[in-house]
mmCIF file of N, CA and C in Angstrom:
data_model
loop_
_atom_site.group_PDB
_atom_site.id
_atom_site.type_symbol
_atom_site.label_atom_id
_atom_site.label_comp_id
_atom_site.label_asym_id
_atom_site.label_seq_id
_atom_site.Cartn_x
_atom_site.Cartn_y
_atom_site.Cartn_z
ATOM 1 N N UNK A 1071 0.589 -1.066 -0.097
ATOM 2 C CA UNK A 1071 -0.083 0.000 0.009
ATOM 3 C C UNK A 1071 0.826 1.308 -0.093
ATOM 4 N N UNK A 1072 1.926 1.532 0.781
ATOM 5 C CA UNK A 1072 2.759 2.612 0.735
ATOM 6 C C UNK A 1072 3.359 2.737 -0.391
ATOM 7 N N UNK A 1073 3.935 1.596 -1.290
ATOM 8 C CA UNK A 1073 4.440 1.890 -2.510
ATOM 9 C C UNK A 1073 3.584 2.637 -3.331
ATOM 10 N N UNK A 1074 2.165 2.150 -3.346
ATOM 11 C CA UNK A 1074 1.294 2.834 -4.173
ATOM 12 C C UNK A 1074 1.009 4.328 -3.924
ATOM 13 N N UNK A 1075 1.083 4.687 -2.593
ATOM 14 C CA UNK A 1075 1.049 5.955 -2.172
ATOM 15 C C UNK A 1075 2.270 7.003 -2.405
ATOM 16 N N UNK A 1076 3.248 5.990 -2.544
ATOM 17 C CA UNK A 1076 4.704 6.783 -2.737
ATOM 18 C C UNK A 1076 4.644 7.083 -4.349
ATOM 19 N N UNK A 1077 4.101 6.117 -5.203
ATOM 20 C CA UNK A 1077 3.791 6.366 -6.609
ATOM 21 C C UNK A 1077 2.981 7.394 -7.062
ATOM 22 N N UNK A 1078 1.899 7.579 -6.300
ATOM 23 C CA UNK A 1078 0.811 8.504 -6.590
ATOM 24 C C UNK A 1078 1.570 9.876 -6.274
ATOM 25 N N UNK A 1079 2.003 10.108 -5.123
ATOM 26 C CA UNK A 1079 2.737 11.267 -4.590
ATOM 27 C C UNK A 1079 3.775 11.722 -5.563
ATOM 28 N N UNK A 1080 4.724 10.725 -6.008
ATOM 29 C CA UNK A 1080 5.823 11.033 -7.050
ATOM 30 C C UNK A 1080 5.159 11.515 -8.422
ATOM 31 N N UNK A 1081 4.130 10.719 -8.750
ATOM 32 C CA UNK A 1081 3.554 11.399 -9.998
ATOM 33 C C UNK A 1081 3.174 12.851 -9.773
ATOM 34 N N UNK A 1082 2.298 13.005 -8.649
ATOM 35 C CA UNK A 1082 1.761 14.255 -8.273
ATOM 36 C C UNK A 1082 2.742 15.480 -8.223
ATOM 37 N N UNK A 1083 3.934 14.932 -7.663
ATOM 38 C CA UNK A 1083 5.124 15.796 -7.390
ATOM 39 C C UNK A 1083 5.698 16.223 -9.076
ATOM 40 N N UNK A 1084 6.019 15.382 -9.739
ATOM 41 C CA UNK A 1084 6.400 15.454 -10.889
ATOM 42 C C UNK A 1084 5.365 16.341 -11.991
ATOM 43 N N UNK A 1085 4.168 16.265 -11.714
ATOM 44 C CA UNK A 1085 2.970 17.038 -12.329
ATOM 45 C C UNK A 1085 2.794 18.334 -11.841
ATOM 46 N N UNK A 1086 3.802 18.895 -10.673
ATOM 47 C CA UNK A 1086 3.359 19.897 -9.779
ATOM 48 C C UNK A 1086 2.042 20.254 -9.252
ATOM 49 N N UNK A 1087 1.601 19.292 -8.685
ATOM 50 C CA UNK A 1087 0.225 19.302 -8.035
ATOM 51 C C UNK A 1087 0.216 19.846 -6.709
ATOM 52 N N UNK A 1088 -0.558 20.475 -6.213
ATOM 53 C CA UNK A 1088 -0.371 21.323 -4.965
ATOM 54 C C UNK A 1088 -0.721 20.247 -3.802
ATOM 55 N N UNK A 1089 -1.329 19.209 -3.703
ATOM 56 C CA UNK A 1089 -1.687 18.154 -2.918
ATOM 57 C C UNK A 1089 -0.463 17.046 -2.591
ATOM 58 N N UNK A 1090 0.109 17.230 -3.778
ATOM 59 C CA UNK A 1090 1.353 16.165 -3.707
ATOM 60 C C UNK A 1090 2.379 16.286 -2.655
ATOM 61 N N UNK A 1091 2.470 17.391 -2.395
ATOM 62 C CA UNK A 1091 3.730 17.827 -1.442
ATOM 63 C C UNK A 1091 3.294 17.255 -0.028
ATOM 64 N N UNK A 1092 2.189 17.868 0.305
ATOM 65 C CA UNK A 1092 1.753 17.552 1.371
ATOM 66 C C UNK A 1092 1.409 15.706 1.783
ATOM 67 N N UNK A 1093 1.001 15.327 0.553
ATOM 68 C CA UNK A 1093 0.838 13.945 0.739
ATOM 69 C C UNK A 1093 1.997 12.895 0.852
ATOM 70 N N UNK A 1094 3.184 13.411 0.030
ATOM 71 C CA UNK A 1094 4.434 13.056 0.275
ATOM 72 C C UNK A 1094 4.810 13.042 1.633
ATOM 73 N N UNK A 1095 4.630 14.017 2.298
ATOM 74 C CA UNK A 1095 5.379 14.208 3.558
ATOM 75 C C UNK A 1095 4.451 13.274 4.341
ATOM 76 N N UNK A 1096 3.356 13.441 4.502
ATOM 77 C CA UNK A 1096 2.477 12.507 5.338
ATOM 78 C C UNK A 1096 2.659 11.055 5.172
ATOM 79 N N UNK A 1097 2.943 10.473 3.819
ATOM 80 C CA UNK A 1097 3.416 9.163 3.339
ATOM 81 C C UNK A 1097 4.461 8.861 4.139
ATOM 82 N N UNK A 1098 5.744 9.653 3.952
ATOM 83 C CA UNK A 1098 6.886 9.419 4.599
ATOM 84 C C UNK A 1098 7.083 9.318 5.993
ATOM 85 N N UNK A 1099 6.262 10.193 6.618
ATOM 86 C CA UNK A 1099 6.003 9.971 8.277
ATOM 87 C C UNK A 1099 5.451 8.603 8.649
ATOM 88 N N UNK A 1100 4.484 8.188 7.943
ATOM 89 C CA UNK A 1100 3.757 6.825 8.203
ATOM 90 C C UNK A 1100 4.637 6.024 7.853
ATOM 91 N N UNK A 1101 5.345 5.984 6.577
ATOM 92 C CA UNK A 1101 6.242 4.604 6.263
ATOM 93 C C UNK A 1101 7.532 4.559 7.149
ATOM 94 N N UNK A 1102 7.689 5.690 7.837
ATOM 95 C CA UNK A 1102 8.853 5.350 8.750
ATOM 96 C C UNK A 1102 8.687 4.490 9.837
ATOM 97 N N UNK A 1103 7.365 4.530 10.118
ATOM 98 C CA UNK A 1103 6.807 3.788 11.255
ATOM 99 C C UNK A 1103 7.023 2.055 10.825
ATOM 100 N N UNK A 1104 6.173 2.040 9.586
ATOM 101 C CA UNK A 1104 6.354 0.690 9.093
ATOM 102 C C UNK A 1104 7.513 -0.007 8.604
ATOM 103 N N UNK A 1105 8.259 0.818 7.859
ATOM 104 C CA UNK A 1105 9.597 0.373 7.323
ATOM 105 C C UNK A 1105 10.502 -0.003 8.273
ATOM 106 N N UNK A 1106 10.533 0.790 9.234
ATOM 107 C CA UNK A 1106 11.568 0.622 10.403
ATOM 108 C C UNK A 1106 11.197 -0.668 11.117
ATOM 109 N N UNK A 1107 10.058 -1.171 11.226
ATOM 110 C CA UNK A 1107 9.758 -2.445 11.842
ATOM 111 C C UNK A 1107 10.054 -3.663 10.646
ATOM 112 N N UNK A 1108 9.883 -3.474 9.445
ATOM 113 C CA UNK A 1108 9.912 -4.330 8.568
ATOM 114 C C UNK A 1108 11.645 -4.621 8.386
ATOM 115 N N UNK A 1109 12.223 -3.407 8.446
ATOM 116 C CA UNK A 1109 13.797 -3.405 8.266
ATOM 117 C C UNK A 1109 14.337 -4.328 9.647
ATOM 118 N N UNK A 1110 13.818 -4.038 10.735
ATOM 119 C CA UNK A 1110 14.443 -4.821 11.828
ATOM 120 C C UNK A 1110 14.013 -6.187 11.722
ATOM 121 N N UNK A 1111 12.912 -6.889 11.260
ATOM 122 C CA UNK A 1111 12.561 -8.056 11.038
ATOM 123 C C UNK A 1111 13.440 -8.640 9.970
ATOM 124 N N UNK A 1112 13.753 -8.083 9.090
ATOM 125 C CA UNK A 1112 14.678 -8.585 8.120
ATOM 126 C C UNK A 1112 15.877 -8.659 8.338
ATOM 127 N N UNK A 1113 16.603 -7.752 9.073
ATOM 128 C CA UNK A 1113 17.772 -7.722 9.445
ATOM 129 C C UNK A 1113 18.105 -8.586 10.227
ATOM 130 N N UNK A 1114 17.000 -8.815 11.504
ATOM 131 C CA UNK A 1114 17.503 -10.030 12.406
ATOM 132 C C UNK A 1114 16.972 -11.319 11.904
ATOM 133 N N UNK A 1115 16.475 -11.417 10.766
ATOM 134 C CA UNK A 1115 16.061 -12.836 10.141
ATOM 135 C C UNK A 1115 15.008 -13.726 11.279
ATOM 136 N N UNK A 1116 14.266 -12.912 11.793
ATOM 137 C CA UNK A 1116 13.233 -13.243 12.584
ATOM 138 C C UNK A 1116 12.740 -12.181 13.684
ATOM 139 N N UNK A 1117 12.577 -12.603 14.897
ATOM 140 C CA UNK A 1117 12.257 -11.723 15.831
ATOM 141 C C UNK A 1117 13.439 -10.978 16.212
ATOM 142 N N UNK A 1118 13.109 -9.493 16.013
ATOM 143 C CA UNK A 1118 14.399 -8.782 16.281
ATOM 144 C C UNK A 1118 14.657 -8.076 18.064
ATOM 145 N N UNK A 1119 15.799 -8.108 18.280
ATOM 146 C CA UNK A 1119 16.075 -7.847 19.756
ATOM 147 C C UNK A 1119 15.795 -6.091 19.739
ATOM 148 N N UNK A 1120 15.549 -5.651 20.997
ATOM 149 C CA UNK A 1120 15.445 -4.209 21.177
ATOM 150 C C UNK A 1120 16.587 -3.410 20.522
ATOM 151 N N UNK A 1121 17.811 -3.900 20.481
ATOM 152 C CA UNK A 1121 19.075 -3.031 19.914
ATOM 153 C C UNK A 1121 18.848 -3.133 18.688
ATOM 154 N N UNK A 1122 18.370 -4.019 17.888
ATOM 155 C CA UNK A 1122 18.294 -4.234 16.340
ATOM 156 C C UNK A 1122 17.200 -3.193 15.944
ATOM 157 N N UNK A 1123 16.155 -3.314 16.896
ATOM 158 C CA UNK A 1123 15.049 -2.494 16.536
ATOM 159 C C UNK A 1123 15.298 -0.997 16.387
ATOM 160 N N UNK A 1124 15.903 -0.695 17.450
ATOM 161 C CA UNK A 1124 16.139 0.835 17.565
ATOM 162 C C UNK A 1124 17.291 1.184 16.596
ATOM 163 N N UNK A 1125 18.271 0.495 16.218
ATOM 164 C CA UNK A 1125 19.126 0.730 15.145
ATOM 165 C C UNK A 1125 18.436 0.833 13.780
ATOM 166 N N UNK A 1126 17.505 -0.096 13.640
ATOM 167 C CA UNK A 1126 16.726 0.010 12.416
ATOM 168 C C UNK A 1126 15.696 1.166 12.327
ATOM 169 N N UNK A 1127 15.383 1.595 13.147
ATOM 170 C CA UNK A 1127 14.600 3.005 13.389
ATOM 171 C C UNK A 1127 15.182 3.968 12.960
ATOM 172 N N UNK A 1128 16.588 3.976 13.656
ATOM 173 C CA UNK A 1128 17.617 5.017 13.418
ATOM 174 C C UNK A 1128 17.684 5.281 11.905
ATOM 175 N N UNK A 1129 18.106 4.094 11.399
ATOM 176 C CA UNK A 1129 18.455 3.985 10.295
ATOM 177 C C UNK A 1129 17.733 4.608 9.053
ATOM 178 N N UNK A 1130 16.372 4.127 9.195
ATOM 179 C CA UNK A 1130 15.202 4.327 8.285
ATOM 180 C C UNK A 1130 14.619 5.906 8.655
ATOM 181 N N UNK A 1131 14.895 6.273 9.897
ATOM 182 C CA UNK A 1131 14.393 7.641 10.162
ATOM 183 C C UNK A 1131 15.402 8.606 9.506
ATOM 184 N N UNK A 1132 16.666 8.282 9.554
ATOM 185 C CA UNK A 1132 17.925 8.921 8.879
ATOM 186 C C UNK A 1132 17.526 9.287 7.297
ATOM 187 N N UNK A 1133 17.134 8.100 6.687
ATOM 188 C CA UNK A 1133 16.703 8.052 5.419
ATOM 189 C C UNK A 1133 15.755 8.712 4.762
ATOM 190 N N UNK A 1134 14.606 8.632 5.733
ATOM 191 C CA UNK A 1134 13.320 9.310 5.193
ATOM 192 C C UNK A 1134 13.538 10.888 5.691
ATOM 193 N N UNK A 1135 14.229 11.228 6.630
ATOM 194 C CA UNK A 1135 14.642 12.558 6.805
ATOM 195 C C UNK A 1135 15.272 13.241 5.813
ATOM 196 N N UNK A 1136 15.980 12.618 5.073
ATOM 197 C CA UNK A 1136 16.600 13.240 4.044
ATOM 198 C C UNK A 1136 15.690 13.587 2.821
ATOM 199 N N UNK A 1137 14.660 12.512 2.730
ATOM 200 C CA UNK A 1137 13.618 12.677 1.987
ATOM 201 C C UNK A 1137 12.794 14.033 2.161
ATOM 202 N N UNK A 1138 12.367 13.779 3.438
ATOM 203 C CA UNK A 1138 11.492 14.630 4.230
ATOM 204 C C UNK A 1138 12.007 16.130 3.713
ATOM 205 N N UNK A 1139 13.275 16.311 4.096
ATOM 206 C CA UNK A 1139 13.895 17.654 3.811
ATOM 207 C C UNK A 1139 13.835 18.095 2.397
ATOM 208 N N UNK A 1140 14.030 17.311 1.467
ATOM 209 C CA UNK A 1140 14.116 17.606 -0.084
ATOM 210 C C UNK A 1140 12.773 17.981 -0.234
ATOM 211 N N UNK A 1141 11.765 17.308 0.155
ATOM 212 C CA UNK A 1141 10.218 17.684 -0.367
ATOM 213 C C UNK A 1141 9.817 18.826 0.379
ATOM 214 N N UNK A 1142 10.194 19.103 1.552
ATOM 215 C CA UNK A 1142 9.554 20.132 2.188
ATOM 216 C C UNK A 1142 10.332 21.587 2.069
ATOM 217 N N UNK A 1143 11.713 21.711 1.572
ATOM 218 C CA UNK A 1143 12.102 22.785 1.444
ATOM 219 C C UNK A 1143 11.622 23.459 0.008
ATOM 220 N N UNK A 1144 11.375 24.592 0.235
ATOM 221 C CA UNK A 1144 10.874 25.375 -0.976
ATOM 222 C C UNK A 1144 11.699 25.311 -2.107
ATOM 223 N N UNK A 1145 11.347 25.193 -3.474
ATOM 224 C CA UNK A 1145 12.229 25.155 -4.595
ATOM 225 C C UNK A 1145 12.746 26.566 -4.967
ATOM 226 N N UNK A 1146 13.825 26.685 -5.833
ATOM 227 C CA UNK A 1146 14.409 27.983 -6.010
ATOM 228 C C UNK A 1146 13.410 28.872 -6.792
ATOM 229 N N UNK A 1147 12.388 28.493 -7.553
ATOM 230 C CA UNK A 1147 11.493 28.882 -8.315
ATOM 231 C C UNK A 1147 10.541 29.774 -7.172
ATOM 232 N N UNK A 1148 10.228 28.862 -6.258
ATOM 233 C CA UNK A 1148 9.302 29.529 -5.109
ATOM 234 C C UNK A 1148 9.524 30.628 -4.298
ATOM 235 N N UNK A 1149 11.149 30.362 -3.894
ATOM 236 C CA UNK A 1149 11.753 31.599 -3.311
ATOM 237 C C UNK A 1149 11.933 32.611 -3.974
ATOM 238 N N UNK A 1150 12.349 32.618 -5.421
ATOM 239 C CA UNK A 1150 12.616 33.817 -6.139
ATOM 240 C C UNK A 1150 11.171 34.521 -6.620
ATOM 241 N N UNK A 1151 10.216 33.999 -6.348
ATOM 242 C CA UNK A 1151 9.123 34.692 -6.839
ATOM 243 C C UNK A 1151 8.293 35.276 -5.727
#
């Protein structure tokens, strides 16, 4: 489901739709929770320990924080207008 949401928001961003930016930010926040858990289970190859779960959430949060920043910051065209 999150892949479909990312695809829809990505196409919306590419087409410069107003809703796409907010949608992408919301999807990133929600995906961070689910992907962090999936990453922990995959990394541990089973039930993850607390340390692995925290490390996984830190990695996933850092990755999505980069994307959040890139989507959230105003573009140069918006700043100059």
